[in-house]
């Protein structure tokens, strides 16, 4: 641990926003390394994940959560619930939006959660994807969003080009309470390797498959072990909802499954700096997105209402 001054700051920052605004990408950019799965399709993140960034003057603990949205499944309900719980436990709540898009119903739902987080919580408005917005339009867009949450301090960033990231860090540090660090310097996330592996397999499936199939998919890691040859052996099951989806995921001559496996394995090797042997299976679990018991077995803390 570094010597911490009495003014050292530390705290939790929740990123709340509708799916696909770039929350996980922003956490990766703030961290300076990939810790979270990202994809071009909404509802990539399915569980809470911490990104712990330790600087000489402050420790920022980013809480990446599933995107908040109007739900259609019990899974959606569990995702929203996770996002809500995240907000209640933090020091700073950020409403994150896509500056290149108009506010949608899902954006407003996220805004309401942030608004209702209580007056005592510090609030930020993060306008992401400004690389897609012309400079002349930025101020007006910022004002349009800020009107929807006037108590929040607005910051414009691009998680992809890193524009505005330093200003965002400064704004966050200002809002953090004086507090000793919560985590050791070398800790960067709270997820276990096997959970990250499951996310990377889903990320790969999201990249390779059409929209509706990966959303109907859950990944379970069955084995994760170091072998004597130095490779890490990972076996996972991809659950889908229908036989037809199983066929799509496997593909002709198992081509699709191979493609999903290869890119997931490469991401896993990059992140963990080790050699991986990855084996994937596909199974049908009918209607799992609406099955609370299945969701619980996958680790969703799903509450009965
Ligand atoms: N142009 C541009 N694209 C971005 C930026 N940040 C994120 N993206 C893209 O937006 C898409 C969604 O990013 P994610 O980080 O997965 O979004 P998320 O908010 O975590 O989404 P969920 O996990 O589904 O809630 C990806 O294709 C990213 O590459 C940005 O600053 N500029
Ligand atoms: Mg995400």
mmCIF file of N, CA, C and O in Angstrom, residues 43-115:
data_model
loop_
_atom_site.group_PDB
_atom_site.id
_atom_site.type_symbol
_atom_site.label_atom_id
_atom_site.label_comp_id
_atom_site.label_asym_id
_atom_site.label_seq_id
_atom_site.Cartn_x
_atom_site.Cartn_y
_atom_site.Cartn_z
ATOM 1 N N UNK A 43 -27.654 -4.747 -23.878
ATOM 2 C CA UNK A 43 -27.725 -5.779 -22.827
ATOM 3 C C UNK A 43 -26.556 -6.752 -22.869
ATOM 4 O O UNK A 43 -26.720 -7.961 -22.782
ATOM 5 N N UNK A 44 -25.381 -6.183 -22.984
ATOM 6 C CA UNK A 44 -24.172 -6.992 -22.934
ATOM 7 C C UNK A 44 -23.838 -7.342 -21.486
ATOM 8 O O UNK A 44 -23.531 -8.485 -21.169
ATOM 9 N N UNK A 45 -23.883 -6.350 -20.614
ATOM 10 C CA UNK A 45 -23.516 -6.576 -19.213
ATOM 11 C C UNK A 45 -24.691 -7.189 -18.462
ATOM 12 O O UNK A 45 -25.804 -6.698 -18.546
ATOM 13 N N UNK A 46 -24.424 -8.291 -17.754
ATOM 14 C CA UNK A 46 -25.513 -8.940 -17.025
ATOM 15 C C UNK A 46 -25.265 -9.002 -15.525
ATOM 16 O O UNK A 46 -26.066 -9.526 -14.785
ATOM 17 N N UNK A 47 -24.121 -8.542 -15.083
ATOM 18 C CA UNK A 47 -23.911 -8.539 -13.632
ATOM 19 C C UNK A 47 -23.068 -7.324 -13.267
ATOM 20 O O UNK A 47 -22.397 -6.731 -14.091
ATOM 21 N N UNK A 48 -23.134 -7.011 -11.992
ATOM 22 C CA UNK A 48 -22.374 -5.891 -11.485
ATOM 23 C C UNK A 48 -20.895 -6.234 -11.514
ATOM 24 O O UNK A 48 -20.497 -7.342 -11.167
ATOM 25 N N UNK A 49 -20.073 -5.305 -11.913
ATOM 26 C CA UNK A 49 -18.630 -5.542 -11.903
ATOM 27 C C UNK A 49 -17.927 -4.272 -11.454
ATOM 28 O O UNK A 49 -18.290 -3.173 -11.863
ATOM 29 N N UNK A 50 -16.926 -4.438 -10.625
ATOM 30 C CA UNK A 50 -16.158 -3.274 -10.192
ATOM 31 C C UNK A 50 -14.922 -3.091 -11.061
ATOM 32 O O UNK A 50 -14.286 -4.059 -11.461
ATOM 33 N N UNK A 51 -14.599 -1.836 -11.338
ATOM 34 C CA UNK A 51 -13.313 -1.478 -11.931
ATOM 35 C C UNK A 51 -12.608 -0.586 -10.925
ATOM 36 O O UNK A 51 -13.107 0.488 -10.607
ATOM 37 N N UNK A 52 -11.500 -1.061 -10.379
ATOM 38 C CA UNK A 52 -10.848 -0.345 -9.275
ATOM 39 C C UNK A 52 -9.606 0.367 -9.798
ATOM 40 O O UNK A 52 -8.658 -0.278 -10.248
ATOM 41 N N UNK A 53 -9.643 1.684 -9.766
ATOM 42 C CA UNK A 53 -8.525 2.472 -10.284
ATOM 43 C C UNK A 53 -7.859 3.213 -9.134
ATOM 44 O O UNK A 53 -8.473 4.070 -8.491
ATOM 45 N N UNK A 54 -6.603 2.859 -8.854
ATOM 46 C CA UNK A 54 -5.899 3.465 -7.732
ATOM 47 C C UNK A 54 -4.875 4.468 -8.243
ATOM 48 O O UNK A 54 -3.966 4.112 -8.985
ATOM 49 N N UNK A 55 -5.052 5.725 -7.872
ATOM 50 C CA UNK A 55 -4.122 6.796 -8.243
ATOM 51 C C UNK A 55 -3.423 7.277 -6.974
ATOM 52 O O UNK A 55 -3.854 6.949 -5.862
ATOM 53 N N UNK A 56 -2.334 8.062 -7.113
ATOM 54 C CA UNK A 56 -1.641 8.539 -5.904
ATOM 55 C C UNK A 56 -2.557 9.334 -4.968
ATOM 56 O O UNK A 56 -2.392 9.274 -3.760
ATOM 57 N N UNK A 57 -3.550 10.043 -5.525
ATOM 58 C CA UNK A 57 -4.372 10.904 -4.663
ATOM 59 C C UNK A 57 -5.761 10.350 -4.361
ATOM 60 O O UNK A 57 -6.466 10.860 -3.502
ATOM 61 N N UNK A 58 -6.169 9.315 -5.090
ATOM 62 C CA UNK A 58 -7.534 8.818 -4.887
ATOM 63 C C UNK A 58 -7.710 7.412 -5.430
ATOM 64 O O UNK A 58 -6.987 6.983 -6.336
ATOM 65 N N UNK A 59 -8.686 6.707 -4.861
ATOM 66 C CA UNK A 59 -9.075 5.416 -5.408
ATOM 67 C C UNK A 59 -10.519 5.524 -5.886
ATOM 68 O O UNK A 59 -11.415 5.837 -5.100
ATOM 69 N N UNK A 60 -10.698 5.275 -7.192
ATOM 70 C CA UNK A 60 -12.034 5.344 -7.777
ATOM 71 C C UNK A 60 -12.513 3.935 -8.043
ATOM 72 O O UNK A 60 -11.845 3.175 -8.752
ATOM 73 N N UNK A 61 -13.660 3.594 -7.494
ATOM 74 C CA UNK A 61 -14.190 2.251 -7.700
ATOM 75 C C UNK A 61 -15.442 2.378 -8.569
ATOM 76 O O UNK A 61 -16.492 2.812 -8.099
ATOM 77 N N UNK A 62 -15.289 2.063 -9.845
ATOM 78 C CA UNK A 62 -16.397 2.202 -10.788
ATOM 79 C C UNK A 62 -17.282 0.975 -10.720
ATOM 80 O O UNK A 62 -16.794 -0.154 -10.709
ATOM 81 N N UNK A 63 -18.572 1.197 -10.658
ATOM 82 C CA UNK A 63 -19.494 0.078 -10.616
ATOM 83 C C UNK A 63 -20.229 0.021 -11.946
ATOM 84 O O UNK A 63 -21.077 0.859 -12.235
ATOM 85 N N UNK A 64 -19.836 -0.933 -12.758
ATOM 86 C CA UNK A 64 -20.484 -1.134 -14.051
ATOM 87 C C UNK A 64 -21.680 -2.047 -13.796
ATOM 88 O O UNK A 64 -21.580 -3.033 -13.081
ATOM 89 N N UNK A 65 -22.808 -1.683 -14.361
ATOM 90 C CA UNK A 65 -24.026 -2.450 -14.094
ATOM 91 C C UNK A 65 -24.749 -2.696 -15.409
ATOM 92 O O UNK A 65 -24.463 -2.054 -16.407
ATOM 93 N N UNK A 66 -25.705 -3.622 -15.395
ATOM 94 C CA UNK A 66 -26.501 -3.815 -16.609
ATOM 95 C C UNK A 66 -27.227 -2.519 -16.973
ATOM 96 O O UNK A 66 -27.575 -1.743 -16.093
ATOM 97 N N UNK A 67 -27.462 -2.316 -18.243
ATOM 98 C CA UNK A 67 -28.220 -1.149 -18.690
ATOM 99 C C UNK A 67 -29.659 -1.196 -18.184
ATOM 100 O O UNK A 67 -30.250 -2.268 -18.076
ATOM 101 N N UNK A 68 -30.198 -0.025 -17.875
ATOM 102 C CA UNK A 68 -31.565 0.053 -17.364
ATOM 103 C C UNK A 68 -32.523 0.191 -18.542
ATOM 104 O O UNK A 68 -32.324 1.023 -19.419
ATOM 105 N N UNK A 69 -33.545 -0.640 -18.573
ATOM 106 C CA UNK A 69 -34.442 -0.644 -19.731
ATOM 107 C C UNK A 69 -35.823 -1.134 -19.349
ATOM 108 O O UNK A 69 -36.013 -1.751 -18.308
ATOM 109 N N UNK A 70 -36.768 -0.869 -20.216
ATOM 110 C CA UNK A 70 -38.122 -1.392 -20.040
ATOM 111 C C UNK A 70 -38.036 -2.894 -20.281
ATOM 112 O O UNK A 70 -37.608 -3.328 -21.340
ATOM 113 N N UNK A 71 -38.393 -3.684 -19.281
ATOM 114 C CA UNK A 71 -38.077 -5.106 -19.379
ATOM 115 C C UNK A 71 -39.189 -5.933 -19.995
ATOM 116 O O UNK A 71 -40.357 -5.599 -19.887
ATOM 117 N N UNK A 72 -38.777 -7.025 -20.631
ATOM 118 C CA UNK A 72 -39.752 -7.940 -21.225
ATOM 119 C C UNK A 72 -39.675 -9.331 -20.613
ATOM 120 O O UNK A 72 -40.488 -10.182 -20.890
ATOM 121 N N UNK A 73 -38.655 -9.566 -19.828
ATOM 122 C CA UNK A 73 -38.452 -10.898 -19.264
ATOM 123 C C UNK A 73 -38.118 -10.748 -17.790
ATOM 124 O O UNK A 73 -37.727 -9.702 -17.341
ATOM 125 N N UNK A 74 -38.195 -11.879 -17.093
ATOM 126 C CA UNK A 74 -37.706 -11.923 -15.721
ATOM 127 C C UNK A 74 -36.220 -11.556 -15.700
ATOM 128 O O UNK A 74 -35.734 -10.927 -14.763
ATOM 129 N N UNK A 75 -35.489 -11.963 -16.756
ATOM 130 C CA UNK A 75 -34.070 -11.601 -16.825
ATOM 131 C C UNK A 75 -33.927 -10.082 -16.803
ATOM 132 O O UNK A 75 -33.125 -9.535 -16.057
ATOM 133 N N UNK A 76 -34.751 -9.402 -17.605
ATOM 134 C CA UNK A 76 -34.715 -7.931 -17.637
ATOM 135 C C UNK A 76 -34.995 -7.343 -16.264
ATOM 136 O O UNK A 76 -34.356 -6.383 -15.835
ATOM 137 N N UNK A 77 -35.943 -7.956 -15.574
ATOM 138 C CA UNK A 77 -36.281 -7.501 -14.232
ATOM 139 C C UNK A 77 -35.066 -7.645 -13.307
ATOM 140 O O UNK A 77 -34.740 -6.750 -12.538
ATOM 141 N N UNK A 78 -34.392 -8.808 -13.403
ATOM 142 C CA UNK A 78 -33.207 -9.038 -12.569
ATOM 143 C C UNK A 78 -32.102 -8.041 -12.920
ATOM 144 O O UNK A 78 -31.401 -7.539 -12.031
ATOM 145 N N UNK A 79 -31.955 -7.730 -14.215
ATOM 146 C CA UNK A 79 -30.911 -6.781 -14.628
ATOM 147 C C UNK A 79 -31.206 -5.393 -14.063
ATOM 148 O O UNK A 79 -30.317 -4.717 -13.522
ATOM 149 N N UNK A 80 -32.461 -4.952 -14.186
ATOM 150 C CA UNK A 80 -32.825 -3.639 -13.638
ATOM 151 C C UNK A 80 -32.615 -3.605 -12.127
ATOM 152 O O UNK A 80 -32.152 -2.618 -11.573
ATOM 153 N N UNK A 81 -32.975 -4.721 -11.480
ATOM 154 C CA UNK A 81 -32.829 -4.775 -10.036
ATOM 155 C C UNK A 81 -31.366 -4.626 -9.622
ATOM 156 O O UNK A 81 -31.042 -3.913 -8.683
ATOM 157 N N UNK A 82 -30.492 -5.311 -10.368
ATOM 158 C CA UNK A 82 -29.063 -5.198 -10.101
ATOM 159 C C UNK A 82 -28.629 -3.739 -10.225
ATOM 160 O O UNK A 82 -27.931 -3.206 -9.364
ATOM 161 N N UNK A 83 -29.076 -3.094 -11.299
ATOM 162 C CA UNK A 83 -28.691 -1.704 -11.530
ATOM 163 C C UNK A 83 -29.196 -0.807 -10.395
ATOM 164 O O UNK A 83 -28.489 0.080 -9.919
ATOM 165 N N UNK A 84 -30.421 -1.061 -9.937
ATOM 166 C CA UNK A 84 -30.976 -0.252 -8.849
ATOM 167 C C UNK A 84 -30.192 -0.428 -7.559
ATOM 168 O O UNK A 84 -29.899 0.528 -6.856
ATOM 169 N N UNK A 85 -29.842 -1.681 -7.260
ATOM 170 C CA UNK A 85 -29.113 -1.951 -6.024
ATOM 171 C C UNK A 85 -27.756 -1.266 -6.034
ATOM 172 O O UNK A 85 -27.294 -0.759 -5.017
ATOM 173 N N UNK A 86 -27.143 -1.265 -7.200
ATOM 174 C CA UNK A 86 -25.836 -0.638 -7.343
ATOM 175 C C UNK A 86 -25.904 0.824 -6.925
ATOM 176 O O UNK A 86 -25.066 1.330 -6.195
ATOM 177 N N UNK A 87 -26.951 1.497 -7.376
ATOM 178 C CA UNK A 87 -27.066 2.928 -7.121
ATOM 179 C C UNK A 87 -27.190 3.239 -5.633
ATOM 180 O O UNK A 87 -26.664 4.230 -5.146
ATOM 181 N N UNK A 88 -27.858 2.339 -4.903
ATOM 182 C CA UNK A 88 -28.101 2.665 -3.501
ATOM 183 C C UNK A 88 -26.832 2.613 -2.647
ATOM 184 O O UNK A 88 -26.799 3.175 -1.563
ATOM 185 N N UNK A 89 -25.784 1.955 -3.136
ATOM 186 C CA UNK A 89 -24.600 1.739 -2.292
ATOM 187 C C UNK A 89 -23.412 2.634 -2.582
ATOM 188 O O UNK A 89 -22.329 2.375 -2.090
ATOM 189 N N UNK A 90 -23.561 3.630 -3.433
ATOM 190 C CA UNK A 90 -22.362 4.332 -3.902
ATOM 191 C C UNK A 90 -22.272 5.771 -3.402
ATOM 192 O O UNK A 90 -23.207 6.285 -2.799
ATOM 193 N N UNK A 91 -21.129 6.391 -3.662
ATOM 194 C CA UNK A 91 -20.921 7.788 -3.276
ATOM 195 C C UNK A 91 -21.344 8.747 -4.388
ATOM 196 O O UNK A 91 -21.863 9.824 -4.133
ATOM 197 N N UNK A 92 -21.061 8.344 -5.617
ATOM 198 C CA UNK A 92 -21.364 9.203 -6.762
ATOM 199 C C UNK A 92 -22.205 8.403 -7.754
ATOM 200 O O UNK A 92 -21.881 7.258 -8.052
ATOM 201 N N UNK A 93 -23.281 8.995 -8.226
ATOM 202 C CA UNK A 93 -24.097 8.331 -9.245
ATOM 203 C C UNK A 93 -23.984 9.106 -10.538
ATOM 204 O O UNK A 93 -24.216 10.316 -10.572
ATOM 205 N N UNK A 94 -23.612 8.414 -11.591
ATOM 206 C CA UNK A 94 -23.518 9.080 -12.885
ATOM 207 C C UNK A 94 -24.627 8.580 -13.794
ATOM 208 O O UNK A 94 -24.810 7.375 -13.961
ATOM 209 N N UNK A 95 -25.374 9.519 -14.339
ATOM 210 C CA UNK A 95 -26.337 9.170 -15.393
ATOM 211 C C UNK A 95 -25.573 9.257 -16.701
ATOM 212 O O UNK A 95 -25.080 10.320 -17.066
ATOM 213 N N UNK A 96 -25.431 8.119 -17.361
ATOM 214 C CA UNK A 96 -24.632 8.101 -18.578
ATOM 215 C C UNK A 96 -25.551 8.005 -19.787
ATOM 216 O O UNK A 96 -26.457 7.175 -19.819
ATOM 217 N N UNK A 97 -25.292 8.879 -20.759
ATOM 218 C CA UNK A 97 -26.129 8.898 -21.961
ATOM 219 C C UNK A 97 -25.251 8.886 -23.211
ATOM 220 O O UNK A 97 -24.045 9.124 -23.147
ATOM 221 N N UNK A 98 -25.895 8.596 -24.329
ATOM 222 C CA UNK A 98 -25.235 8.641 -25.638
ATOM 223 C C UNK A 98 -25.541 10.007 -26.243
ATOM 224 O O UNK A 98 -26.680 10.271 -26.640
ATOM 225 N N UNK A 99 -24.517 10.874 -26.284
ATOM 226 C CA UNK A 99 -24.727 12.245 -26.748
ATOM 227 C C UNK A 99 -25.108 12.301 -28.225
ATOM 228 O O UNK A 99 -25.646 13.302 -28.692
ATOM 229 N N UNK A 100 -24.879 11.206 -28.955
ATOM 230 C CA UNK A 100 -25.204 11.228 -30.380
ATOM 231 C C UNK A 100 -26.646 10.784 -30.637
ATOM 232 O O UNK A 100 -27.069 10.674 -31.782
ATOM 233 N N UNK A 101 -27.389 10.512 -29.571
ATOM 234 C CA UNK A 101 -28.785 10.080 -29.729
ATOM 235 C C UNK A 101 -29.699 10.937 -28.864
ATOM 236 O O UNK A 101 -29.265 11.485 -27.854
ATOM 237 N N UNK A 102 -30.953 11.026 -29.262
ATOM 238 C CA UNK A 102 -31.922 11.759 -28.448
ATOM 239 C C UNK A 102 -32.306 10.934 -27.224
ATOM 240 O O UNK A 102 -32.237 9.712 -27.258
ATOM 241 N N UNK A 103 -32.739 11.609 -26.155
ATOM 242 C CA UNK A 103 -33.176 10.860 -24.964
ATOM 243 C C UNK A 103 -34.353 9.935 -25.301
ATOM 244 O O UNK A 103 -35.286 10.361 -25.970
ATOM 245 N N UNK A 104 -34.271 8.687 -24.853
ATOM 246 C CA UNK A 104 -35.348 7.720 -25.117
ATOM 247 C C UNK A 104 -36.054 7.405 -23.799
ATOM 248 O O UNK A 104 -35.641 7.861 -22.740
ATOM 249 N N UNK A 105 -37.106 6.577 -23.905
ATOM 250 C CA UNK A 105 -37.837 6.180 -22.690
ATOM 251 C C UNK A 105 -36.905 5.464 -21.714
ATOM 252 O O UNK A 105 -36.996 5.660 -20.500
ATOM 253 N N UNK A 106 -36.009 4.630 -22.234
ATOM 254 C CA UNK A 106 -35.065 3.933 -21.360
ATOM 255 C C UNK A 106 -34.111 4.921 -20.676
ATOM 256 O O UNK A 106 -33.760 4.761 -19.502
ATOM 257 N N UNK A 107 -33.687 5.951 -21.417
ATOM 258 C CA UNK A 107 -32.829 6.978 -20.809
ATOM 259 C C UNK A 107 -33.547 7.623 -19.624
ATOM 260 O O UNK A 107 -32.951 7.866 -18.578
ATOM 261 N N UNK A 108 -34.821 7.912 -19.835
ATOM 262 C CA UNK A 108 -35.563 8.588 -18.767
ATOM 263 C C UNK A 108 -35.773 7.676 -17.565
ATOM 264 O O UNK A 108 -35.776 8.131 -16.420
ATOM 265 N N UNK A 109 -35.905 6.395 -17.840
ATOM 266 C CA UNK A 109 -36.035 5.452 -16.728
ATOM 267 C C UNK A 109 -34.751 5.449 -15.891
ATOM 268 O O UNK A 109 -34.789 5.448 -14.653
ATOM 269 N N UNK A 110 -33.613 5.457 -16.568
ATOM 270 C CA UNK A 110 -32.328 5.516 -15.858
ATOM 271 C C UNK A 110 -32.210 6.847 -15.105
ATOM 272 O O UNK A 110 -31.757 6.893 -13.960
ATOM 273 N N UNK A 111 -32.630 7.916 -15.758
ATOM 274 C CA UNK A 111 -32.589 9.247 -15.134
ATOM 275 C C UNK A 111 -33.401 9.246 -13.828
ATOM 276 O O UNK A 111 -32.949 9.771 -12.796
ATOM 277 N N UNK A 112 -34.574 8.633 -13.861
ATOM 278 C CA UNK A 112 -35.418 8.608 -12.663
ATOM 279 C C UNK A 112 -34.737 7.873 -11.516
ATOM 280 O O UNK A 112 -34.824 8.290 -10.359
ATOM 281 N N UNK A 113 -34.061 6.788 -11.842
ATOM 282 C CA UNK A 113 -33.350 6.050 -10.798
ATOM 283 C C UNK A 113 -32.276 6.924 -10.155
ATOM 284 O O UNK A 113 -32.107 6.949 -8.940
ATOM 285 N N UNK A 114 -31.542 7.630 -11.006
ATOM 286 C CA UNK A 114 -30.474 8.497 -10.506
ATOM 287 C C UNK A 114 -31.073 9.622 -9.664
ATOM 288 O O UNK A 114 -30.596 9.940 -8.582
ATOM 289 N N UNK A 115 -32.142 10.185 -10.180
ATOM 290 C CA UNK A 115 -32.809 11.287 -9.481
ATOM 291 C C UNK A 115 -33.283 10.845 -8.102
ATOM 292 O O UNK A 115 -33.140 11.543 -7.116
#
